[in-house]
XYZ file of C-alpha atoms in Angstrom:
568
model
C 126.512 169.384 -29.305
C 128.585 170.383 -25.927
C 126.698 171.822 -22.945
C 127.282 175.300 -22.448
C 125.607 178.390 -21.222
C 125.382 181.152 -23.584
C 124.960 185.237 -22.712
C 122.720 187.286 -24.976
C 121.902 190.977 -24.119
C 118.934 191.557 -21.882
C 118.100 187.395 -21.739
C 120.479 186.749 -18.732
C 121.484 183.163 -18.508
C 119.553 180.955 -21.161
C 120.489 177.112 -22.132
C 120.284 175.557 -25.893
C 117.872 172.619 -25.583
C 120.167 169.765 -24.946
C 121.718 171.661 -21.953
C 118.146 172.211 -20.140
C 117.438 169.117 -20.173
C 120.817 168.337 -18.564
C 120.206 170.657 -16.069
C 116.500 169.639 -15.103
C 118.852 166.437 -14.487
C 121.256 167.456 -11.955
C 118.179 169.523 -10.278
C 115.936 166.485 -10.182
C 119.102 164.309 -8.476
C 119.896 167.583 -6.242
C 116.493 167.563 -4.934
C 116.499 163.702 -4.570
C 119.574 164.042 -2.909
C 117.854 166.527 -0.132
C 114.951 164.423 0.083
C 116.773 161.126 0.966
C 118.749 163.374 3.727
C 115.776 164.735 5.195
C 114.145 161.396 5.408
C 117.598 159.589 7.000
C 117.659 162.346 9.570
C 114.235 162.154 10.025
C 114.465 158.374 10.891
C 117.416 158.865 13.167
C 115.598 161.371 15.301
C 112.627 159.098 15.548
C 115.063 155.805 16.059
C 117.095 158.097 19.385
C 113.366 159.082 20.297
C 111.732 155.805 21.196
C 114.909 154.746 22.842
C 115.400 158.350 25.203
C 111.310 157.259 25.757
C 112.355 153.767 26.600
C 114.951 154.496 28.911
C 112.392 156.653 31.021
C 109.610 155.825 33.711
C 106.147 155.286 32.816
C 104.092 158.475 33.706
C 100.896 157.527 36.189
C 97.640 156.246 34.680
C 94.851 157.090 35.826
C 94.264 154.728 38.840
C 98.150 155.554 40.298
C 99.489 158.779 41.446
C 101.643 160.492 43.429
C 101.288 159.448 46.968
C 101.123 162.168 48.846
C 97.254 163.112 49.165
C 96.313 160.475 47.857
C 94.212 159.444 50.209
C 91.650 162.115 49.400
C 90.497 160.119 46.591
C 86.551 160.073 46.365
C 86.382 162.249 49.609
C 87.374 158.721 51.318
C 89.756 156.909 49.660
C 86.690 154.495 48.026
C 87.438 152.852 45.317
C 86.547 153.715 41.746
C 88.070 151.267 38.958
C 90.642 153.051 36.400
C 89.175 153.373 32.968
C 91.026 153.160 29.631
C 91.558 151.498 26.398
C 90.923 147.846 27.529
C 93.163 144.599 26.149
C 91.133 140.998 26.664
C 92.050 139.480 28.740
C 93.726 136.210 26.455
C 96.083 138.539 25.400
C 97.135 140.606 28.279
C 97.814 137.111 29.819
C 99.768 136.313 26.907
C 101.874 139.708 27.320
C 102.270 139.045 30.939
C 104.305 135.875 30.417
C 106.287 137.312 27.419
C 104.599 134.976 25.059
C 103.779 136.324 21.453
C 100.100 135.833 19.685
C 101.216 132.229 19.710
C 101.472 131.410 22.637
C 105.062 130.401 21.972
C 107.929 132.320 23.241
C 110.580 133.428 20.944
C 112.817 130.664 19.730
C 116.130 132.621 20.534
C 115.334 133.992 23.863
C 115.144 132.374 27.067
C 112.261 132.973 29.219
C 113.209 135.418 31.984
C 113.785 134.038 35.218
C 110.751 134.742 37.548
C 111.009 137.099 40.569
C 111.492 136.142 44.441
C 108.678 136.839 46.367
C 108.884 137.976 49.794
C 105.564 138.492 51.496
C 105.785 140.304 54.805
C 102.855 139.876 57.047
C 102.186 141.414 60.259
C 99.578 140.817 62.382
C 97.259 142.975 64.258
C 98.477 145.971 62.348
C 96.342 149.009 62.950
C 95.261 150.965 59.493
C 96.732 154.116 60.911
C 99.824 152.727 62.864
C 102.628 153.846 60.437
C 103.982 157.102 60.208
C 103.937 156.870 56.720
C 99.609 156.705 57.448
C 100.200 159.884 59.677
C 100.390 158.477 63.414
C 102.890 161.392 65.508
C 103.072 159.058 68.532
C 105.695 156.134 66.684
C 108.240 156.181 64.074
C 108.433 153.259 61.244
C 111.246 154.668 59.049
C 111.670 150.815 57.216
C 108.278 150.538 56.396
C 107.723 154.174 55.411
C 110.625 153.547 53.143
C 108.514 150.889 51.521
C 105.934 152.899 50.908
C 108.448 155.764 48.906
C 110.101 153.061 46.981
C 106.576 151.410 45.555
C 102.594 151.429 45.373
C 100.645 152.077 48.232
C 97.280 150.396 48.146
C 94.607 152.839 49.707
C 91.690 150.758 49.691
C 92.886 147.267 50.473
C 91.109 144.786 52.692
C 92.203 141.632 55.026
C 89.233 138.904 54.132
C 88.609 138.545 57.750
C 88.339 140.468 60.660
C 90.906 137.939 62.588
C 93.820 136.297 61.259
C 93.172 132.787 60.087
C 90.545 133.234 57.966
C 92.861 135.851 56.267
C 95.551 133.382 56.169
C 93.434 131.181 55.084
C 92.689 133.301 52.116
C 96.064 134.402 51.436
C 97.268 130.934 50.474
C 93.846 129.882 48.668
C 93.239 132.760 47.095
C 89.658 131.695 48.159
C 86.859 133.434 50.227
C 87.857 131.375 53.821
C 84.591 129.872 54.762
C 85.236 128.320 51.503
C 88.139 126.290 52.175
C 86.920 124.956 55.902
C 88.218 128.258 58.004
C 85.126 130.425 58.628
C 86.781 131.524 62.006
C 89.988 130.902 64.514
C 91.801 127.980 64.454
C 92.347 126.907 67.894
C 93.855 123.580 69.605
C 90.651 123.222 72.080
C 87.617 121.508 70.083
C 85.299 123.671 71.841
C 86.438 126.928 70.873
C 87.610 125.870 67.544
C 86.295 127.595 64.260
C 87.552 126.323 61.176
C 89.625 123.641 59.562
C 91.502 124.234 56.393
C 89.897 122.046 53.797
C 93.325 119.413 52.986
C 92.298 119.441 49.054
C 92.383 123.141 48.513
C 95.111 124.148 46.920
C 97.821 126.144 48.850
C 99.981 129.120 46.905
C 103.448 127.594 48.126
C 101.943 124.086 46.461
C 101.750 125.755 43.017
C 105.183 127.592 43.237
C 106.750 124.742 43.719
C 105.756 123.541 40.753
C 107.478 126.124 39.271
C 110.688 125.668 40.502
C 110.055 127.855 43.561
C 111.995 127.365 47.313
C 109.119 127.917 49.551
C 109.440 128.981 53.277
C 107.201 129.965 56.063
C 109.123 132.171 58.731
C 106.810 133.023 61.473
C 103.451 131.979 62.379
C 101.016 129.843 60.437
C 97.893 129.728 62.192
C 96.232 126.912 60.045
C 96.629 124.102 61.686
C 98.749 121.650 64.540
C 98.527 118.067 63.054
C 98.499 116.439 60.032
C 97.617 116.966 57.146
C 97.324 120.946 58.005
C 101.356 121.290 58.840
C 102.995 123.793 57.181
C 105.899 121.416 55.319
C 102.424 119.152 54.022
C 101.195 121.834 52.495
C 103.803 123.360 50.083
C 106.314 125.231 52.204
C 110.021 123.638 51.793
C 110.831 125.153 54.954
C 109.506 126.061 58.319
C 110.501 128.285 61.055
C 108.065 129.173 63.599
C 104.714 129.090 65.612
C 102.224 126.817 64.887
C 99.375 128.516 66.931
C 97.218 131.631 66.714
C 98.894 133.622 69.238
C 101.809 133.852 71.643
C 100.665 134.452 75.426
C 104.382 135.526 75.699
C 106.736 136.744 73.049
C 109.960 135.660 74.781
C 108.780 132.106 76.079
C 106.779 131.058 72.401
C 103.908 129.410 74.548
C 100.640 128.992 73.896
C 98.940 128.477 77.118
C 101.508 126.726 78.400
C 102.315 124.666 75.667
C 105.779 125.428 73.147
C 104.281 125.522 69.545
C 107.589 126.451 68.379
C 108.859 124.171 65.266
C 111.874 123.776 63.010
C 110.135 122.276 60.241
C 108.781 119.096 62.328
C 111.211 119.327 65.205
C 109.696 121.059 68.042
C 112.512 123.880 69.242
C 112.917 126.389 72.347
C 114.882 129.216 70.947
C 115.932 132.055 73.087
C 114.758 135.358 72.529
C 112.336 138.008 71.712
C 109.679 135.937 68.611
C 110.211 139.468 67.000
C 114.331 139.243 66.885
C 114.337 134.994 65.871
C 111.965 135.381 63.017
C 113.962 138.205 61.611
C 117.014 136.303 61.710
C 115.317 133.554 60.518
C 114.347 135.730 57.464
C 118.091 136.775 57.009
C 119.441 133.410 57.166
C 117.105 131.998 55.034
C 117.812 134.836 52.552
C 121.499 134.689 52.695
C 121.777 131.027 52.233
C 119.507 131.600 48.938
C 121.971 134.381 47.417
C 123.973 131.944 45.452
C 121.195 130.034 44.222
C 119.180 130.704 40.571
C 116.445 129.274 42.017
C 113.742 131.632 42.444
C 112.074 131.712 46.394
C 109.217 132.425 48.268
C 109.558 133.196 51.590
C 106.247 134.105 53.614
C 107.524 136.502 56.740
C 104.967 136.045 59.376
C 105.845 137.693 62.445
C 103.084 137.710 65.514
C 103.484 141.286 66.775
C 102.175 143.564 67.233
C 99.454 141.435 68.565
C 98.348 140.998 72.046
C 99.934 140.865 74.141
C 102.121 143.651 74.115
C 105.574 142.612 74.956
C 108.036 144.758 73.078
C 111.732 144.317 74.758
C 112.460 146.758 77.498
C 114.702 149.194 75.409
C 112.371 149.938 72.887
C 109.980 150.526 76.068
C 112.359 152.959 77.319
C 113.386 154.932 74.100
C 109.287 155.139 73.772
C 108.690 156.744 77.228
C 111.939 158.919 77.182
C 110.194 160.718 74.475
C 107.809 161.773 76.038
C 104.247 162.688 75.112
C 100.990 162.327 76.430
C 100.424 158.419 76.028
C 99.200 155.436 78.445
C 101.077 152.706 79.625
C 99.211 150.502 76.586
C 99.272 152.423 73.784
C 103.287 153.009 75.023
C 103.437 149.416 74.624
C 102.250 149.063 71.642
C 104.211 151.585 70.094
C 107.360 150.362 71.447
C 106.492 146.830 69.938
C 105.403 148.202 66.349
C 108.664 150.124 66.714
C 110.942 147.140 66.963
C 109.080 144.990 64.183
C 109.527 147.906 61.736
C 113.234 147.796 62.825
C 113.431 144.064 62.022
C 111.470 145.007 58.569
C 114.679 147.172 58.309
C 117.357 144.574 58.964
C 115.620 142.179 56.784
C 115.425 144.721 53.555
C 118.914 145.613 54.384
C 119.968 142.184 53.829
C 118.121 141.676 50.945
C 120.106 144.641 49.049
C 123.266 143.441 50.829
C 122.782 140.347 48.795
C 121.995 141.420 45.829
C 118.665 140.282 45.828
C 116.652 143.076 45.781
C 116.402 144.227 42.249
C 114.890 140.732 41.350
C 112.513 140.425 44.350
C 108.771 141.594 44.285
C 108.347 142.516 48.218
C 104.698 142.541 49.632
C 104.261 143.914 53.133
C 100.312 143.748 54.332
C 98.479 143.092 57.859
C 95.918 139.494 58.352
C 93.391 142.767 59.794
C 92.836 146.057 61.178
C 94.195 147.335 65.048
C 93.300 145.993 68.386
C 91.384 148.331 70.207
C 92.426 146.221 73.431
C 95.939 147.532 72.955
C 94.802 150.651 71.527
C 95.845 150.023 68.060
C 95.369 153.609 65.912
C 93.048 152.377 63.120
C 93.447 155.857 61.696
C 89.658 158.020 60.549
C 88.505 154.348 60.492
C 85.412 153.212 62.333
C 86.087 149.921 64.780
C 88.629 147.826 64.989
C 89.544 144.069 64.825
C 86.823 142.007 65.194
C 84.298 144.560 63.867
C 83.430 144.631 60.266
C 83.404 148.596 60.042
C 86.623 149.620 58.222
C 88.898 149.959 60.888
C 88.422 146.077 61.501
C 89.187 145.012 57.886
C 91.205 148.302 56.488
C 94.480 147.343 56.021
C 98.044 148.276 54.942
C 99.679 146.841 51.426
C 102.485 148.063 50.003
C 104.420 146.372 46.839
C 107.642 146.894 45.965
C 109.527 145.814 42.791
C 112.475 147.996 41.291
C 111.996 148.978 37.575
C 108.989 147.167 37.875
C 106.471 149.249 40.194
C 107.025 152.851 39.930
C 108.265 154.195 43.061
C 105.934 157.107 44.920
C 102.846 155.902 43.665
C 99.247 154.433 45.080
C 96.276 152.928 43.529
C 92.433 153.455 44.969
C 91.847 149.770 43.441
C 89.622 147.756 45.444
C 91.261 144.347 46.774
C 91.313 142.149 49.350
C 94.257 139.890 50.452
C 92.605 136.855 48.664
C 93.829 138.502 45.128
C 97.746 138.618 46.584
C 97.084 134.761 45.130
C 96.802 135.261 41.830
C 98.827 138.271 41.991
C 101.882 136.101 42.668
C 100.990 133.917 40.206
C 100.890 135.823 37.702
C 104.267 137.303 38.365
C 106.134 134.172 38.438
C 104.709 132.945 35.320
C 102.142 130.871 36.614
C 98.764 129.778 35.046
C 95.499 129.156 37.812
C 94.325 126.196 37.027
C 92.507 125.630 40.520
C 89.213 127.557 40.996
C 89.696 130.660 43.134
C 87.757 134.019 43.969
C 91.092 136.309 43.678
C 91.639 138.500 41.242
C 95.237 139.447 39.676
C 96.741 143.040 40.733
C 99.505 142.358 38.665
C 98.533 144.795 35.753
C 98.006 147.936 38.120
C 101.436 146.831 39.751
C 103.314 147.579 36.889
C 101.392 150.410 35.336
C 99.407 148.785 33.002
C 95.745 149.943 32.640
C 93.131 147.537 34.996
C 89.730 147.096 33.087
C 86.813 148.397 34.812
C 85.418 145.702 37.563
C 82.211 145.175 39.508
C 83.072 142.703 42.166
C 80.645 142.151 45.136
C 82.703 141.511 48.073
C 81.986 139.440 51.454
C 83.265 138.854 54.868
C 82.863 136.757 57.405
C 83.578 135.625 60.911
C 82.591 132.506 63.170
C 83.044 132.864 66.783
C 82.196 131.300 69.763
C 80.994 133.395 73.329
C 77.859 135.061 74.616
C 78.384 137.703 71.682
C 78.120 135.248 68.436
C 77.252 131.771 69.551
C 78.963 129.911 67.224
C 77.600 131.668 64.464
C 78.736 133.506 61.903
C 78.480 137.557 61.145
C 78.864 139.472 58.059
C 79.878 142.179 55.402
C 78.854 142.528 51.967
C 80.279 145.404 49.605
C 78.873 146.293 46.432
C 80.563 149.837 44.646
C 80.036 151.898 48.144
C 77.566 150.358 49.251
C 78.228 148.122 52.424
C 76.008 145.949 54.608
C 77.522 144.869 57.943
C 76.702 143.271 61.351
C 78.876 143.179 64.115
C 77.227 140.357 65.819
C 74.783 137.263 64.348
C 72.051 138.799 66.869
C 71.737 142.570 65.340
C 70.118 143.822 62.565
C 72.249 144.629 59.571
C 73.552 148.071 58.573
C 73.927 150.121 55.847
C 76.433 152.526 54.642
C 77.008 154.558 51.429
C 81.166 154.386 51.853
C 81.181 157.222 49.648
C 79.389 160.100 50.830
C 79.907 158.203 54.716
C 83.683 156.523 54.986
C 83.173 156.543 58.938
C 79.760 154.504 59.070
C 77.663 157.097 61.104
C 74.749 156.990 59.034
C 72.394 153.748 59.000
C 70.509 153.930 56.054
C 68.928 150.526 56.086
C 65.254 152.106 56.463
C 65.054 154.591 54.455
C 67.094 152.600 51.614
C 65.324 149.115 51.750
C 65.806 148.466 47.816
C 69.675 148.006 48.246
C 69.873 146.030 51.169
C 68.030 143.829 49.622
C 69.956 143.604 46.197
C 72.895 143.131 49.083
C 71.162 140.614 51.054
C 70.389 138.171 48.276
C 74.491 138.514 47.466
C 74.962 137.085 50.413
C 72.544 134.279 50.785
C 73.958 133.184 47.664
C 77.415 132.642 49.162
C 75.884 131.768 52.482
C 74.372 128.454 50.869
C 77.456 128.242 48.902
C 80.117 128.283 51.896
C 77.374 125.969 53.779
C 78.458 123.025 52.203
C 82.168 123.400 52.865
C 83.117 121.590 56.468
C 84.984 123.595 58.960
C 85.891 120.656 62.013
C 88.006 117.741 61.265
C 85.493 115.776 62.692
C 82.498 114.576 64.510
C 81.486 117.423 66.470
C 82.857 118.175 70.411
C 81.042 116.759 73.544
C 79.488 119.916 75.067
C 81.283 120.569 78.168
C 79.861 119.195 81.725
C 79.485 122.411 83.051
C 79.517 125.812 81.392
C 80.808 129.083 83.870
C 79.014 132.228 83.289
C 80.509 134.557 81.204
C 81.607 138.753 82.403
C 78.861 141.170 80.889
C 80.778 142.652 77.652
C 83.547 145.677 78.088
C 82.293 146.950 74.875
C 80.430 146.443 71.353
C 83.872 145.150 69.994
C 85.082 143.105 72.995
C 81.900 140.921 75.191
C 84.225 139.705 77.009
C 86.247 140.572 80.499
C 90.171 141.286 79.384
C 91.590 137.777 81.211
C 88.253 135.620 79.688
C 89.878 136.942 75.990
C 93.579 136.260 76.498
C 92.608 132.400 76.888
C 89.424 132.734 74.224
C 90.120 135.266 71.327
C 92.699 135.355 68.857
């Protein structure tokens, strides 16, 4: 019987039998019709979704921000680990090197080549002497420029509160006492504190390994004979100063004596240490622009360290203008002037070359401001040499395009021992040494850091009427610190929190947590005490011994001509 649609009075449109069943068909495949639509546009919305998402920067977790005000973070900046939804740490690992549950990487892909690392470290660097850090007396457009295009650290820490047991640490990623350099490596037995242990394993040792070009512009500070030279102990290359400190930045002596070096060759370069090492830096990085091989160069320029020598036109633009500063802290400000221009010119040739948006660029201090050149260490307490905050407070900025987000800071507690690690994990490396860093890596790229409770220790072995060859301490536990400034006074304690300038002793009324501290750090006392710090038997005491100036103050004991041929 044909389909058709009949009309009867006052039943409008009916259908025989046969033709509503034909009908409930073409419905049914209607409606399926609209259904299947709806689901295909569905999909495509959700497909251009994730990808509009993809294309877009991660928003801030909770341990990252903005950086403007960030440093009012916990009333003073301290510390409080982000928390989150927490991956083990197996499989973060595994994510970090692009590996799948495996542990194999995908069969069609090629791993991706690992970034170049360029670690900038300055030395002597006061906590507050950037612009960026709110000082109104200098101007460090290259650096500040750093700090807008990554992640500012706000509560990052040199290991020491001079610069060789920080270096020390750096290239370890190891507490310094434990690897042989409690205190400064000097070239005089008598006044010599440490002696970098020859088995540890060095940073630039391990990224070699991995296919790494390894250079050291700059000074190295850990030793002046074998087997402590900087080309023995991982580093490719080497351009620059051998000693702790320069008694003049345009001659490169050390009390007389040239510890300037082209790898082994010793060399007399003309010039201003500031202006070669730069250069240095853009050779080295312009010879490396047509190579796939991934480098790390370690930037190490002495200034702005004592003595302050910047060149006589930065001197001039300083003074001309104007405001009410001394002769010193003119000085000073000159000289941190022209290293942040030579920051500039090296960045500058990094983009020039392409390099950039493959390089993961570090920029940090070995320890807080010199109050002897009257170094700004900011709201901080002290300064080098002391173990209150402005001594061990330091700068760190990272930088890493479409890596690190730009604009943003982290109040994550670290200390320059976890830049180790850090590294490592970035170029794809595995630790296989035993070390007391801990990765940043995660927080550098936005992932979210599990919660930690680290106790954390300083130390420092000096020589004088102050310290006597022995050592003096810091322990930090959450924000709770115990310090000494000297091996002779009675420790200290701070809660960082509620007291970020140290003002308030609470070691009496408080004795329960300086003792949970103390025990800490007899622990790593006995530990560090077997590690040797002198290459060998120890010095002859000296025929006759010249009494000493009475102290300047708590954080210098000695006269200002006794320290430019003693300290660091």
């Amino acid at each position: 019987m044909p389909f058709r649609i009949s009309r009867e009075a006052g039943a409008g449109r009916t259908l025989s039998g046969l033709g509503r069943d034909a009908v409930r068909r073409r419905v049914a495949d209607w409606d399926f019709m609209k259904i299947m639509l709806a689901l295909a546009l569905a999909l495509w919305t959700l497909h251009w979704g994730l990808e509009c998402h993809a294309s877009q920067p991660e928003g801030p977790l909770e341990e990252t921000r903005e950086t403007p005000g960030a440093e009012d973070a916990e009333g003073a900046g301290v510390a409080e680990e982000a928390e989150g939804p927490q991956e083990d740490d197996e499989s973060q690992e595994r994510d970090d090197r692009g590996e799948g549950e495996d542990g194999e990487e995908g069969e069609d892909e090629e791993p991706p080549r690992p970034p170049n690392v360029l670690l900038i470290l300055v030395d002597d660097l006061g906590y507050g002497d950037l612009s960026s850090s709110g000082a109104e007396d200098l101007q460090t457009p290259h650096i500040d420029a750093l700090v807008e295009a990554g992640m500012r650290f706000n509560q990052f820490y040199a290991n020491s509160t001079v610069g060789a047991p920080t270096r020390a640490s750096l290239l370890t990623g190891r507490y310094p006492d434990l690897v042989g350099v409690p205190g400064t490596i000097r070239p005089e037995p008598e006044i010599n504190w440490g002696y970098l242990t020859p088995e540890a394993t060095l940073l630039p040792d391990l990224l070699q390994q991995a296919g790494y070009h390894t250079a050291l512009i700059g000074k190295w500070h850990l030793g002046l004979e074998s087997p402590n030279l900087p080309n023995e102990r991982g580093f490719h290359l080497f351009r620059g100063f051998l000693a702790d400190r320069m008694d003049d930045y345009f001659r490169h002596t050390r009390r007389g004596v040239n510890h300037m070096r082209f790898n082994a060759e010793t060399v007399e370069p003309a010039g201003h240490a500031t202006d070669l090492f730069t250069q240095w830096a853009i050779d080295f990085l312009t010879e490396r622009a047509e190579d796939d091989q991934p480098f790390f160069l370690l930037l190490a320029y002495n200034a702005p360290h004592v003595p302050a020598q910047p060149p006589p036109s930065f001197l001039e633009r300083v003074v001309q203008r104007g405001g009410a500063l001394s002769e010193k802290r003119a000085r000073l400000v000159a000289l941190i002037e022209h290293l942040d221009e030579g920051i500039g010119k090296v960045m500058e040739a990094l983009g020039e070359n392409g390099q950039d948006s493959e390089t993961l660029v570090l920029f940090t201090s070995d320890n807080g401001g010199d109050p002897r050149a009257e170094a700004d260490c900011g709201d901080l307490r002290g300064g080098k040499r002391e173990m209150y905050e402005g001594g061990i407070r330091v700068p760190l900025v990272a930088v890493w395009p479409e890596k690190i987000r730009p604009g943003t800071s982290s109040n994550r507690l670290a200390l320059t021992m976890d830049l180790f690690p850090t590294i490592c994990t970035a170029a794809g490396l595995t630790v296989e040494s035993e070390i007391d860093g801990v990765s940043l890596f995660r927080t550098l790229v936005g992932q979210m850091a599990p919660p930690m409770e680290r106790t954390l220790h300083w130390v420092r072995r000096e020589g004088g009427r102050l310290h006597q060859g022995q050592d003096y301490y810091a322990v930090r536990q959450g924000h709770w610190k115990l310090l000494q400034n000297s091996p002779f006074e009675s420790f200290k304690l701070f809660n960082l929190r509620e007291d970020p300038r140290e003002e308030h002793d609470l070691a009496e009324q408080d004795p329960g947590t300086v003792s949970r501290l103390s025990r800490a750090l007899r622990l790593r006392i006995q530990k560090a005490g077997a590690v040797p710090w002198q290459p060998g038997p120890a010095p002859e005491p000296e025929p006759e011994i010249q009494p000493e100036p009475p102290p300047q103050s708590e954080s210098d004991s000695q006269s200002e001509s006794d320290a430019s041929t003693i300290l660091p």
